[in-house]
Structures are given as structure tokens and as C-alpha cells.
mmCIF file of C-alpha atoms and ligand atoms in Angstrom:
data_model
loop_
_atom_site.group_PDB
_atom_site.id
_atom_site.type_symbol
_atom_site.label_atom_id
_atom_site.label_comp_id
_atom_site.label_asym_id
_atom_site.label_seq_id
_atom_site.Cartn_x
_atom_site.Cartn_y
_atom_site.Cartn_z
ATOM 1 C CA UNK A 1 -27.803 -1.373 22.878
ATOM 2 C CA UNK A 2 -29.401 -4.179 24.891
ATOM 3 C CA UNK A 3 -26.176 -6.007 25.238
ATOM 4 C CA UNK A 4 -24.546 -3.328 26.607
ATOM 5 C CA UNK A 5 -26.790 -2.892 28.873
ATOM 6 C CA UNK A 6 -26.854 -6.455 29.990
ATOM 7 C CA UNK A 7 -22.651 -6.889 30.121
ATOM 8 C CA UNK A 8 -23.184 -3.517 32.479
ATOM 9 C CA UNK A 9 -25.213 -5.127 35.018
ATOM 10 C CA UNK A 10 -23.518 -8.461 35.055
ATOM 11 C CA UNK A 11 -20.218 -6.244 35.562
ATOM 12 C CA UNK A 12 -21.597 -4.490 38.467
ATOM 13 C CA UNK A 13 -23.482 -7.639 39.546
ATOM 14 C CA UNK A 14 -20.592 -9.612 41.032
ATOM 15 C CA UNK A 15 -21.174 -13.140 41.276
ATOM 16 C CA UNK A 16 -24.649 -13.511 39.779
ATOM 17 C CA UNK A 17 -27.872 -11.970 38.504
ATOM 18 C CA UNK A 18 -30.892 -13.680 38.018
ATOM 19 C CA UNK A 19 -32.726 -13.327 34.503
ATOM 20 C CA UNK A 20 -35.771 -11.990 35.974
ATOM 21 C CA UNK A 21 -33.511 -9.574 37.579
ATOM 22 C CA UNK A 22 -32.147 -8.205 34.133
ATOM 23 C CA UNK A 23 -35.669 -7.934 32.623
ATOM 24 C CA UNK A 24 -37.036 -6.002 35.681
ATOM 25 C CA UNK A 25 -34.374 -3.593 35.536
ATOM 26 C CA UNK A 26 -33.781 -3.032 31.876
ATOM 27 C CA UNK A 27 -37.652 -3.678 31.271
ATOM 28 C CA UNK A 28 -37.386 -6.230 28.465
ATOM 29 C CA UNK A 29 -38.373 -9.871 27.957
ATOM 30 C CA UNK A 30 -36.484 -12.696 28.903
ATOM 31 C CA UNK A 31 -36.179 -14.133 25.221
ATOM 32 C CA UNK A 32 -34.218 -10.380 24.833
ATOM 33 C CA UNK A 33 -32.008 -10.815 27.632
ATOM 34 C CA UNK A 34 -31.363 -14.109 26.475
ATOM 35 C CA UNK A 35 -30.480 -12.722 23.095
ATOM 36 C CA UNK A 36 -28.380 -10.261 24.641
ATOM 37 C CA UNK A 37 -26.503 -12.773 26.414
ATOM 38 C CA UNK A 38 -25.955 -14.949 23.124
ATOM 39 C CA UNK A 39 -24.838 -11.502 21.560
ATOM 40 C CA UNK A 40 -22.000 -11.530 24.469
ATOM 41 C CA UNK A 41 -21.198 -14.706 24.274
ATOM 42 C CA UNK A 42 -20.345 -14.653 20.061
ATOM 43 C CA UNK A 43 -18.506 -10.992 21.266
ATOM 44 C CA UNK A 44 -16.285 -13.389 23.133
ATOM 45 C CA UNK A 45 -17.405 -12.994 26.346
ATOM 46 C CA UNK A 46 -18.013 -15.922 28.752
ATOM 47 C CA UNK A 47 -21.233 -15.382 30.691
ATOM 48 C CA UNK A 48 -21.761 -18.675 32.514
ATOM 49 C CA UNK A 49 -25.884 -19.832 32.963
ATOM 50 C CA UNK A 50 -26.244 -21.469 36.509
ATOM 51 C CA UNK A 51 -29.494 -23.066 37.223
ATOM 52 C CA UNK A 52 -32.028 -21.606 39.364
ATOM 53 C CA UNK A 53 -29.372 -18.268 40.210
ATOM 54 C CA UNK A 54 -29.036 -16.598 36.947
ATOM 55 C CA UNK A 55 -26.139 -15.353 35.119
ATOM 56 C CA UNK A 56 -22.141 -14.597 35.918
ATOM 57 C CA UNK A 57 -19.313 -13.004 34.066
ATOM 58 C CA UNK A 58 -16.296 -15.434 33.735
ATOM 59 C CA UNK A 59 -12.788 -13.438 33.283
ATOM 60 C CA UNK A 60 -13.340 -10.955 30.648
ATOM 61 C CA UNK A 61 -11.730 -11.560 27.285
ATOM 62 C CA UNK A 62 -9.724 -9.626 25.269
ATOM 63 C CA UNK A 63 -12.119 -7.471 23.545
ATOM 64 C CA UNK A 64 -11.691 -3.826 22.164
ATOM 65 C CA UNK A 65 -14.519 -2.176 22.067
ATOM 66 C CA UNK A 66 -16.050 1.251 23.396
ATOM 67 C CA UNK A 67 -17.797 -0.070 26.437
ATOM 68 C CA UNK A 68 -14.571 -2.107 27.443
ATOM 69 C CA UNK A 69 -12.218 0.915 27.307
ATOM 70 C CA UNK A 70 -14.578 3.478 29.256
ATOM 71 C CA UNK A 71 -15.699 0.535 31.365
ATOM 72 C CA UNK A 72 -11.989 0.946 32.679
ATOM 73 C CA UNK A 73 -11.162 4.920 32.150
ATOM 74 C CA UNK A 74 -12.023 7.401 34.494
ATOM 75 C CA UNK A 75 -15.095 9.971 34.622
ATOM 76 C CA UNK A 76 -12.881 12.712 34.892
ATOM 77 C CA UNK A 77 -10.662 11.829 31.432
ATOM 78 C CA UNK A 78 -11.479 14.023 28.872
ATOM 79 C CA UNK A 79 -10.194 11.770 25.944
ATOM 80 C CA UNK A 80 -13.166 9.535 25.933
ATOM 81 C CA UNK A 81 -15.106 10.062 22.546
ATOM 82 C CA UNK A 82 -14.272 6.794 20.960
ATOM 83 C CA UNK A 83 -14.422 5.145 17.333
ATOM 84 C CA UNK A 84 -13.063 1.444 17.710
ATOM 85 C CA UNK A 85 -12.598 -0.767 14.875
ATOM 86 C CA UNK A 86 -11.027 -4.421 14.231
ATOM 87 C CA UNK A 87 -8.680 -3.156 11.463
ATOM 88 C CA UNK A 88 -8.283 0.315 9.693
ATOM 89 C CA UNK A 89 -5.647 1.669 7.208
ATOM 90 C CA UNK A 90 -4.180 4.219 9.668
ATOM 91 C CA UNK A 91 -5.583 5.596 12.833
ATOM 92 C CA UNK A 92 -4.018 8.353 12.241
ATOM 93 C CA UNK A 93 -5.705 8.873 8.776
ATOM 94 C CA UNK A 94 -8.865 8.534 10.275
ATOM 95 C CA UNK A 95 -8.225 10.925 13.264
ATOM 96 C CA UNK A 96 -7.239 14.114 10.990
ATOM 97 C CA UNK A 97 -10.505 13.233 8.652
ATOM 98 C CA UNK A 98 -12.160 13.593 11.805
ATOM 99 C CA UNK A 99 -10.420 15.937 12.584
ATOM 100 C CA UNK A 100 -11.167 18.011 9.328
ATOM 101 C CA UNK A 101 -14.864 16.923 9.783
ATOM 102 C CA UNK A 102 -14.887 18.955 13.316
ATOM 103 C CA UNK A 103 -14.674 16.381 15.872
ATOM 104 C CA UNK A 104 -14.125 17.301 19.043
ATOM 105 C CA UNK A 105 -11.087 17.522 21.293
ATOM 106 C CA UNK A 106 -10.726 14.034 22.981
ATOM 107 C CA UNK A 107 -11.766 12.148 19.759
ATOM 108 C CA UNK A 108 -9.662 8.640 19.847
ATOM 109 C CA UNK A 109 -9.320 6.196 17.455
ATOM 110 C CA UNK A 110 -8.539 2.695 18.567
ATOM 111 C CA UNK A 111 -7.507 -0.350 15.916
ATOM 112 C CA UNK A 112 -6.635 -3.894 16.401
ATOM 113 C CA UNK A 113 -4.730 -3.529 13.549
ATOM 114 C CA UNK A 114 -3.514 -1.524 10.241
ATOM 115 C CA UNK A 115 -3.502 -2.045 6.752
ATOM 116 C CA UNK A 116 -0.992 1.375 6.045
ATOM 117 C CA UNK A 117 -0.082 2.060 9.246
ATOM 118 C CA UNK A 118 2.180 5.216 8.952
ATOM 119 C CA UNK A 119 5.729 5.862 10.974
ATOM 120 C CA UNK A 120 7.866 9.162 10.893
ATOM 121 C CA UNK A 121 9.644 10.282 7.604
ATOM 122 C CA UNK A 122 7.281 8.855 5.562
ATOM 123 C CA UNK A 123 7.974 4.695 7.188
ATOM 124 C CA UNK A 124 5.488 2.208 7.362
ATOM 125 C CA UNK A 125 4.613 0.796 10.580
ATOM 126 C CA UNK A 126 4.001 -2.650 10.592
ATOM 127 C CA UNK A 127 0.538 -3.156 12.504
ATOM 128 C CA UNK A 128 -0.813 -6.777 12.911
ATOM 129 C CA UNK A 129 -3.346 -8.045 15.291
ATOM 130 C CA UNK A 130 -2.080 -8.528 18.599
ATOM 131 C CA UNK A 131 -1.139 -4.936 18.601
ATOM 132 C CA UNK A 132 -2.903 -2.052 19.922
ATOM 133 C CA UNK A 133 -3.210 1.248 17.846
ATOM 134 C CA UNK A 134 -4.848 4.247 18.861
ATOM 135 C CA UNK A 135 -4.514 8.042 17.790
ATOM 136 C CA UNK A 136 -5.818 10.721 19.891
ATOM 137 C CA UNK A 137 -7.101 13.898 18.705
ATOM 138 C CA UNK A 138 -6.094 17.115 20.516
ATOM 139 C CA UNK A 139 -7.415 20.815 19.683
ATOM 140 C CA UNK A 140 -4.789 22.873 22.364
ATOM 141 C CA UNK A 141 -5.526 26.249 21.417
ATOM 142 C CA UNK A 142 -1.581 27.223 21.022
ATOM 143 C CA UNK A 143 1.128 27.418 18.803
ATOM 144 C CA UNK A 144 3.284 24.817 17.082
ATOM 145 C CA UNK A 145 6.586 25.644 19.513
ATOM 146 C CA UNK A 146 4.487 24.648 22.252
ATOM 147 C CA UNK A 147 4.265 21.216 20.879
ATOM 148 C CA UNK A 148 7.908 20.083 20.770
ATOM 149 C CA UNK A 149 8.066 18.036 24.232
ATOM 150 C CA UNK A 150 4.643 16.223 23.086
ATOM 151 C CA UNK A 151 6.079 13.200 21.783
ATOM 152 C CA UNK A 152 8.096 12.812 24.939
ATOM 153 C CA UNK A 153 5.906 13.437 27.427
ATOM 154 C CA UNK A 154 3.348 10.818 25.499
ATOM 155 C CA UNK A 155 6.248 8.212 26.327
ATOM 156 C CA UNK A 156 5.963 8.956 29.969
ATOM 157 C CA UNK A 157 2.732 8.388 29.700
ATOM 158 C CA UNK A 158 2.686 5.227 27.995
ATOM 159 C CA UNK A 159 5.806 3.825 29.960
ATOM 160 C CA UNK A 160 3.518 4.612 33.012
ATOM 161 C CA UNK A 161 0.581 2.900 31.962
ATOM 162 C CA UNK A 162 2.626 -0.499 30.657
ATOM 163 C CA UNK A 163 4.322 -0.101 33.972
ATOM 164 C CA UNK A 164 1.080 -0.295 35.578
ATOM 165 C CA UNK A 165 -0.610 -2.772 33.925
ATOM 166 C CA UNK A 166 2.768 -5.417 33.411
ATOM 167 C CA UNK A 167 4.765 -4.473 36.575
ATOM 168 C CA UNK A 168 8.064 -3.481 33.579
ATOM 169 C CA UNK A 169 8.440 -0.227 32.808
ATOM 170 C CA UNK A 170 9.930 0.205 28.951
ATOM 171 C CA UNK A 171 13.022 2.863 28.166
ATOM 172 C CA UNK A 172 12.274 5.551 25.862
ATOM 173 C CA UNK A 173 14.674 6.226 22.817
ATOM 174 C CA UNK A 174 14.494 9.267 21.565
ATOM 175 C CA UNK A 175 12.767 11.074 19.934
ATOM 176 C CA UNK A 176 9.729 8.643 19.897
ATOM 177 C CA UNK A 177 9.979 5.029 20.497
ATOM 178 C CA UNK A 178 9.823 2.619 23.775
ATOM 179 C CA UNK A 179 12.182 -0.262 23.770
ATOM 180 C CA UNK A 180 11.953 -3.123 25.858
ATOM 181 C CA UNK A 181 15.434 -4.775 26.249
ATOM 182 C CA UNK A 182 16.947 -2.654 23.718
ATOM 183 C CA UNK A 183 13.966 -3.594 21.472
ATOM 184 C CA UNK A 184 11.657 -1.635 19.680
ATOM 185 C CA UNK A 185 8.148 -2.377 21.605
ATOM 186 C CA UNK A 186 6.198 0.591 20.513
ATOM 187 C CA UNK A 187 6.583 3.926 18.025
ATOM 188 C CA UNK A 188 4.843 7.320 18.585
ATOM 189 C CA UNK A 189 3.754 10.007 15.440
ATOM 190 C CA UNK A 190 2.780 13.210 16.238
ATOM 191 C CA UNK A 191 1.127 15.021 13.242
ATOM 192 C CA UNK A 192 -0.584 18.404 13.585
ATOM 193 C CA UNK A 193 -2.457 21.102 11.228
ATOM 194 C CA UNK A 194 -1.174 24.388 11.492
ATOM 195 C CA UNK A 195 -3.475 27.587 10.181
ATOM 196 C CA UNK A 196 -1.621 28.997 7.763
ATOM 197 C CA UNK A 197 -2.545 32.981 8.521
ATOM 198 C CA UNK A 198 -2.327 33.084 12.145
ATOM 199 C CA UNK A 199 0.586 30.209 12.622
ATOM 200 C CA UNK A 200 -1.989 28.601 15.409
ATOM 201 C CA UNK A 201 -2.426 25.562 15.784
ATOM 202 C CA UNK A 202 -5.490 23.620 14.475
ATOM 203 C CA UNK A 203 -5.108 20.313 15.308
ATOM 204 C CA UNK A 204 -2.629 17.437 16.498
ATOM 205 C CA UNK A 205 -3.181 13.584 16.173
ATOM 206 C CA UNK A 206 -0.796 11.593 18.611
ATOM 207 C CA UNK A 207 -0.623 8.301 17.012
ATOM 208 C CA UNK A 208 0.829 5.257 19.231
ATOM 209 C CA UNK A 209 1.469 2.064 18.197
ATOM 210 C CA UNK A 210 2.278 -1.116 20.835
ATOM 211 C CA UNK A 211 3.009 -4.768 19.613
ATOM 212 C CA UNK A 212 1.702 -7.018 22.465
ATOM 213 C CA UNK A 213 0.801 -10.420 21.572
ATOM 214 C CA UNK A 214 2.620 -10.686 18.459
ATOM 215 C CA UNK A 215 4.742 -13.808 18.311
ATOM 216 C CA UNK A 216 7.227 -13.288 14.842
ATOM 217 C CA UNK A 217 8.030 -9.799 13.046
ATOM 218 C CA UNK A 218 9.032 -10.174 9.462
ATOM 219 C CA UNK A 219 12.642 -10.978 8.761
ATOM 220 C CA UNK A 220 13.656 -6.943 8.197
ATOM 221 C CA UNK A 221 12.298 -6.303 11.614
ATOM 222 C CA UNK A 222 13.695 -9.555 13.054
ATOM 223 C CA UNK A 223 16.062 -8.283 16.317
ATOM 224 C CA UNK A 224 14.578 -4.701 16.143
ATOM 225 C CA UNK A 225 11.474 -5.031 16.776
ATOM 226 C CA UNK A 226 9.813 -6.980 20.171
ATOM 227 C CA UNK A 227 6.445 -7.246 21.507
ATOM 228 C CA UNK A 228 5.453 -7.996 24.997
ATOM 229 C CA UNK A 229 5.021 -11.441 24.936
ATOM 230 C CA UNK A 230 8.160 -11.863 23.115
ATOM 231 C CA UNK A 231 9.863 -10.591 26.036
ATOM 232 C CA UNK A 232 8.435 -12.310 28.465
ATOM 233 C CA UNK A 233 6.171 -9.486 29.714
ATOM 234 C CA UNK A 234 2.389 -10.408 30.841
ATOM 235 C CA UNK A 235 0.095 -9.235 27.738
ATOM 236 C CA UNK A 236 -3.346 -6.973 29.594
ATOM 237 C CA UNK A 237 -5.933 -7.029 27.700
ATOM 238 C CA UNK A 238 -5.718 -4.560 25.391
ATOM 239 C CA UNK A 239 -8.840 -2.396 26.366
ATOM 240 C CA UNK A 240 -7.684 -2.031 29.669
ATOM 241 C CA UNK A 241 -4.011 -1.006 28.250
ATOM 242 C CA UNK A 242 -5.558 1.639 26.030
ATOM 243 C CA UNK A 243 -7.897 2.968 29.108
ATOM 244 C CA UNK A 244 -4.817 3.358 30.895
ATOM 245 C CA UNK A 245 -2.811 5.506 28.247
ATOM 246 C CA UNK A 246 -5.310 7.467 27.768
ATOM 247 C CA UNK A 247 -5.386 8.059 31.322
ATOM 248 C CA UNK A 248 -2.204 8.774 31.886
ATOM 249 C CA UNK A 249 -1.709 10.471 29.014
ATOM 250 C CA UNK A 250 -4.271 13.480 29.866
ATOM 251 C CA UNK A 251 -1.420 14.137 32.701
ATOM 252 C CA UNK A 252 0.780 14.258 29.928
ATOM 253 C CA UNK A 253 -0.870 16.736 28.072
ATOM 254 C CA UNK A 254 -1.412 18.944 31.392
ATOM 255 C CA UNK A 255 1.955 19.430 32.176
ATOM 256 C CA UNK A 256 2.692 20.087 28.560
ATOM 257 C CA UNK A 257 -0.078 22.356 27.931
ATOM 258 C CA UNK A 258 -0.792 23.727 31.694
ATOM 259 C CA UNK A 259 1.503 23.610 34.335
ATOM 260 C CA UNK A 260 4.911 23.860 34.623
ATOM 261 C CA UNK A 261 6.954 21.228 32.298
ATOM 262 C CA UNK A 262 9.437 20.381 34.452
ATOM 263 C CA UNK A 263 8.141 17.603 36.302
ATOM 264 C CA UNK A 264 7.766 15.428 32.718
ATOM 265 C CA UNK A 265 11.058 16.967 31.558
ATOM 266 C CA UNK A 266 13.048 15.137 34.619
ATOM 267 C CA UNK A 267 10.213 11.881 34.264
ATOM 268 C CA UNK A 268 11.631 11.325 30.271
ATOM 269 C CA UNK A 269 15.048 11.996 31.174
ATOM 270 C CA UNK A 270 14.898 9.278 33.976
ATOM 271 C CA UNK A 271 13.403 6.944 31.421
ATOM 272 C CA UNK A 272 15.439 8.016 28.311
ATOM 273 C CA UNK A 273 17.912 5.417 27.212
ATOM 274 C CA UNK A 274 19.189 7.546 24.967
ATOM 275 C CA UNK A 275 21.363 9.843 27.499
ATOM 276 C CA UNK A 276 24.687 8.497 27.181
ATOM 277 C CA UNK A 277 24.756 7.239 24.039
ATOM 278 C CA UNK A 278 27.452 8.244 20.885
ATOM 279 C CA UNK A 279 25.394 9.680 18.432
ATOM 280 C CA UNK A 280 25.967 11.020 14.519
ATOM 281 C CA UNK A 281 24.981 14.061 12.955
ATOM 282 C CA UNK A 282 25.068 14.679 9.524
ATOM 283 C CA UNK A 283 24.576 17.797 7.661
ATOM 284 C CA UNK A 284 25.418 17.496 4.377
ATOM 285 C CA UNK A 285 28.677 16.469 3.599
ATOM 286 C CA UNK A 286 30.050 17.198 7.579
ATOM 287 C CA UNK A 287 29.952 14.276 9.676
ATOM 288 C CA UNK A 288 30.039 14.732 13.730
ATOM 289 C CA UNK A 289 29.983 12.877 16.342
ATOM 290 C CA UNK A 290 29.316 13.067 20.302
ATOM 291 C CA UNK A 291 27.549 11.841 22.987
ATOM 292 C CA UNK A 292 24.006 12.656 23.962
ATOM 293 C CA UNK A 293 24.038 14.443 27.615
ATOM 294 C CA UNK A 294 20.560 15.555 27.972
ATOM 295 C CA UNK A 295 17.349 17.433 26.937
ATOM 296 C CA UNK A 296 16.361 20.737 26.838
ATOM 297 C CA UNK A 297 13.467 21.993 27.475
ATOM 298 C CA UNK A 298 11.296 21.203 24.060
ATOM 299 C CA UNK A 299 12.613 17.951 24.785
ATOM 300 C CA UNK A 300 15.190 18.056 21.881
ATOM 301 C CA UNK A 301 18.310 16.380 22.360
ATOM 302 C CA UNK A 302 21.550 18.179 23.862
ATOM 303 C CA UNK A 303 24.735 16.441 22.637
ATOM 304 C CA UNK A 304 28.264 17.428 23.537
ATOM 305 C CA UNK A 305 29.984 16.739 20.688
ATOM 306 C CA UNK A 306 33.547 15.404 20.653
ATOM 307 C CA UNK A 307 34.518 19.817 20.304
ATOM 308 C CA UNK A 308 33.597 20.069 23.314
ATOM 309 C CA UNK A 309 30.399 22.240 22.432
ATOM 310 C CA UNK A 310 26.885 21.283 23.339
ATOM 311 C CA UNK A 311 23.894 21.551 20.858
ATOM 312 C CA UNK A 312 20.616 20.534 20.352
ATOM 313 C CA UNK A 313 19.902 18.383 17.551
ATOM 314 C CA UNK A 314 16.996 17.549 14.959
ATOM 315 C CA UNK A 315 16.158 14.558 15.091
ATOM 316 C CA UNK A 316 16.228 14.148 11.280
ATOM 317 C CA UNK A 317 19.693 14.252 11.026
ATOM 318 C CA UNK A 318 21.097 12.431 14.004
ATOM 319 C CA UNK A 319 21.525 8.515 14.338
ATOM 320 C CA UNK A 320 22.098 6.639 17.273
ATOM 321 C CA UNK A 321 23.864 3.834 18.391
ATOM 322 C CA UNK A 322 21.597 0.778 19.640
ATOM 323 C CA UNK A 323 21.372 1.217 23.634
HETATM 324 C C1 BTN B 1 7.437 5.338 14.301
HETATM 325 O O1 BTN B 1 7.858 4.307 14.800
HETATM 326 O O2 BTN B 1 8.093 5.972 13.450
HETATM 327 C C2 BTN B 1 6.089 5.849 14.738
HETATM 328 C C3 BTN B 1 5.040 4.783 14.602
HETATM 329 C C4 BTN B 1 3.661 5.272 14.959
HETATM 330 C C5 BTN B 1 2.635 4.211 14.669
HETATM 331 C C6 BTN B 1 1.264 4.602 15.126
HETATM 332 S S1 BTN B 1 0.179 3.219 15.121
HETATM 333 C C7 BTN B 1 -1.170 4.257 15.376
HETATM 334 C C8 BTN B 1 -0.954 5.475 14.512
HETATM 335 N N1 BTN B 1 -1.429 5.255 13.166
HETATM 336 C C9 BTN B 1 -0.454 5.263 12.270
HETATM 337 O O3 BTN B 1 -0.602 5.092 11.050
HETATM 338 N N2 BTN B 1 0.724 5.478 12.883
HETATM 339 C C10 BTN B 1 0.549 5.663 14.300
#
């Protein structure tokens, strides 16, 4: 598209660029360019006209779109076919139709906001605008054991990138949410399609979900829930947050699916707030409780329980104290 184009060129412009400029280089009309540039300018974008020099970007806005996230993300990152909307049921829904449909590897799906956004066991997840919710689409050609430390490693990777862009660095809780002062700041669902003959794996949709600019959570999520500006944290724009997650979270997905695992093992354990913590488990009618001491190497929680024994644990049927 023309305005694409045009927000391109005044990107890589600098300070200005004349209108005659644009219509040599794209080879349109200046009644186009100017069309282009009102196009921008409704987007949200503030191109300033100054007379007799041309045209210059002001600070970009807060606007998630496809040429805003790869505008920021890397040639090399692999997770770049993108579908961005302004609001969507779940973009996790939409990835596995996708992903049913035979899109690619690397096919994201980016939302300012949800209408049924899903959390695990079958929770909603409350998704307003001034969140950012994305699910990525993965096609590893392995099998479902392999896929255990996913969820964790995808916290790295998203603690990384909020780290980057903000300067904090969230906590993980296990198994899949980042807190920010003992707050829950963000929530990550992990779904895949298994083939039922061969046990392989068909497909996995890593769905995150990040409140930035909210300002009030309803009254059951009141003192659970946070979002950055509630705490006090500088809000990026969110196409430049999701550019960096993706970013970081192809690493992610290396050392889970390539190299050696032990690298993100130690990285979530550092940022795991989790370790140390009395936790429940209940099976049945038997109650126990311990203390978690660490994970193993699928990521799933070791507790030494108040025995003396250490075991892993499911995260279905453990609770855990606030940290
Ligand atoms: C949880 O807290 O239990 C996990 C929440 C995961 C929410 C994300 S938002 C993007 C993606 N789409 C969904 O419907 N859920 C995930």
C-alpha cells in the first residue's frame, strides 16, 4: 500500500523529505502522496508539513500494526508472518484455525484486545485495550515431552524483552505467569495438536497476554492483577514490545528445541519467584505440603515436601502461596 510506502521513507528519511522527493521515488502524484499522508495521519501518526522542506515524522504513536512490528524485528526472526487486528475473540482461537488451515511456522497473531480471551483450565483471561495479546504459531517437528520447558522458557523471553524495553525485569511464577511486585502482569497458554497415530506433534500456539496501559481491573481481579502503568513502569509502545518478544522469544525456542537447555533452565530459575515458596498438593483426599526447591529439567517443579522427599509436581494440583 501507498501509505506504507510513504511512512517507510519518512522513517528512513530522518528529519525531512520533500514531496517531490516521495513522488520521484515511489512514482506517484503528489495529490497520492498527499493522500497517503492524510491516511497516516487518521492511522494516528503525526507527520508534520513544513513549508518549502517537505514532510517529518513526529514521535511515533502507539500503533499495532504489521509494518510497525517488523519495522522493529529483525531480518533474521523467523516469527514474522503477521495477522494484526484491533480486537479478536482469542488469539489463540485464531492461531490453531490457522493453524488447521496450514499456515506456516512463524504465523503470529497480534490483538489489542479480546472478547473470550482464554487462560489455563478452562479461565477466562480478561483482555482490554491497553493490553497486548499475541499467539505464536510453532510447527517443531518433535514430540509432546519435548515441549514441557516451553512455557518457561517463553517467560525468559518475555521478562527479557520487558526488561529491555522498561529497564524492570518481572519475576516469573510458575508454571506460567510474570508478576510485577507480587502482581499478576502477564499469563502464558501453551496449547498444542498432537497426531493421534504417530504421538508427533502437529502444532503448538504459545499464547501471551501483557496488561500495559490498563488503569482499573474489575473488582475480582482487584490486588491480583497489575499492569505496567499501574506499577509505575514506563508503558513502550506496544508494537515495539511485541517485536521484541518475538525476538527474544526465537532464542527461546532454540535452546528448547536446538541446543542444549541448560542455559534457559538456570535463566527461569534466576527469575522464578516461585523457588522458596510453601506450596500444597492435593491428590484427592491427601493433603501435603512443602516448599518448592527447584526445577527439573522439563521445567516442572521440584518440591521437598515437609517428609523430607523431593518430587516433581503437576501443576494442576499444586497451589502456591502469594510470593
Ligand atoms: C493464564 O493466565 O492462565 C494464561 C493466560 C493467557 C492469555 C493469552 S492472551 C493471548 C492468548 N489468547 C488467549 O485467548 N489466551 C492467550
Amino acid at each position: 500500500m501507498l501509505k506504507d510506502q510513504v511512512l517507510e521513507a519518512l522513517r528512513a528519511g530522518g528529519q525531512c523529505v520533500s514531496g517531490q522527493d516521495l513522488c520521484r521515488r515511489l512514482g506517484v502524484t503528489r495529490a497520492a502522496v498527499w493522500k497517503a499522508i492524510q491516511a497516516l495521519r487518521e492511522e494516528g501518526y503525526l507527520v508534520r508539513s513544513l513549508p518549502g522542506r517537505g514532510y517529518r515524522l513526529g514521535d511515533l504513536p502507539d500503533v499495532l500494526n504489521s509494518a510497525e512490528i517488523l519495522a522493529e524485528l529483525p531480518a533474521s526472526c523467523r516469527l514474522r508472518e503477521l495477522h494484526c487486528f484491533a480486537s479478536l475473540p482469542s488469539t489463540n482461537d485464531l492461531a490453531r484455525k490457522l493453524a488447521i488451515d496450514g499456515a506456516p511456522h512463524g504465523t503470529v497473531v497480534v490483538s489489542g484486545s479480546q472478547t473470550a480471551g482464554r487462560g489455563r483450565m478452562g479461565r477466562s483471561f480478561f483482555s482490554p485495550e491497553g493490553g497486548l495479546y499475541l499467539s505464536v504459531l510453532l510447527r517443531p517437528q518433535t514430540y509432546p515431552e519435548t515441549l514441557l520447558p516451553l512455557t518457561a522458557f517463553t517467560a525468559v523471553a518475555i521478562c527479557d524483552a520487558v526488561q529491555r524495553l522498561t529497564g524492570v525485569r518481572p519475576r516469573a511464577k510458575w508454571p506460567n505467569d510474570l508478576l510485577i511486585s507480587g502482581k499478576k502482569l502477564c499469563g502464558v497458554l501453551t496449547e498444542a495438536s498432537i497426531e493421534a497415530e504417530s504421538g508427533a506433534v502437529r502444532h503448538v500456539v504459545v499464547g501471551i497476554g501483557l496488561n500495559l496501559s490498563q488503569s482499573t481491573f474489575p473488582p475480582e481481579l482487584e490486588g491480583v492483577a497489575t499492569s505496567l502503568l499501574l506499577s509505575g513502569v514506563p508503558v513502550p509502545r506496544r508494537a515495539s514490545l511485541c517485536a521484541s518478544i518475538l525476538e527474544h522469544l526465537e532464542m527461546a525456542l532454540r535452546a528448547c528445541f536446538d541446543e542444549s537447555r541448560g542455559v534457559y533452565l538456570s535463566r527461569y530459575l534466576d527469575d522464578c519467584a516461585t523457588i522458596g515458596q510453601a506450596v500444597t498438593q492435593t491428590r484427592g483426599d491427601t493433603v501435603r505440603r512443602g516448599v518448592a526447591e527447584s526445577v527439573d529439567s522439563s521445567a516442572a517443579l521440584l518440591v521437598r515436601f515437609d517428609d523430607g522427599s523431593l518430587e516433581a509436581v503437576n501443576s494442576g494440583e499444586v497451589t502456591l502461596s502469594r510470593p
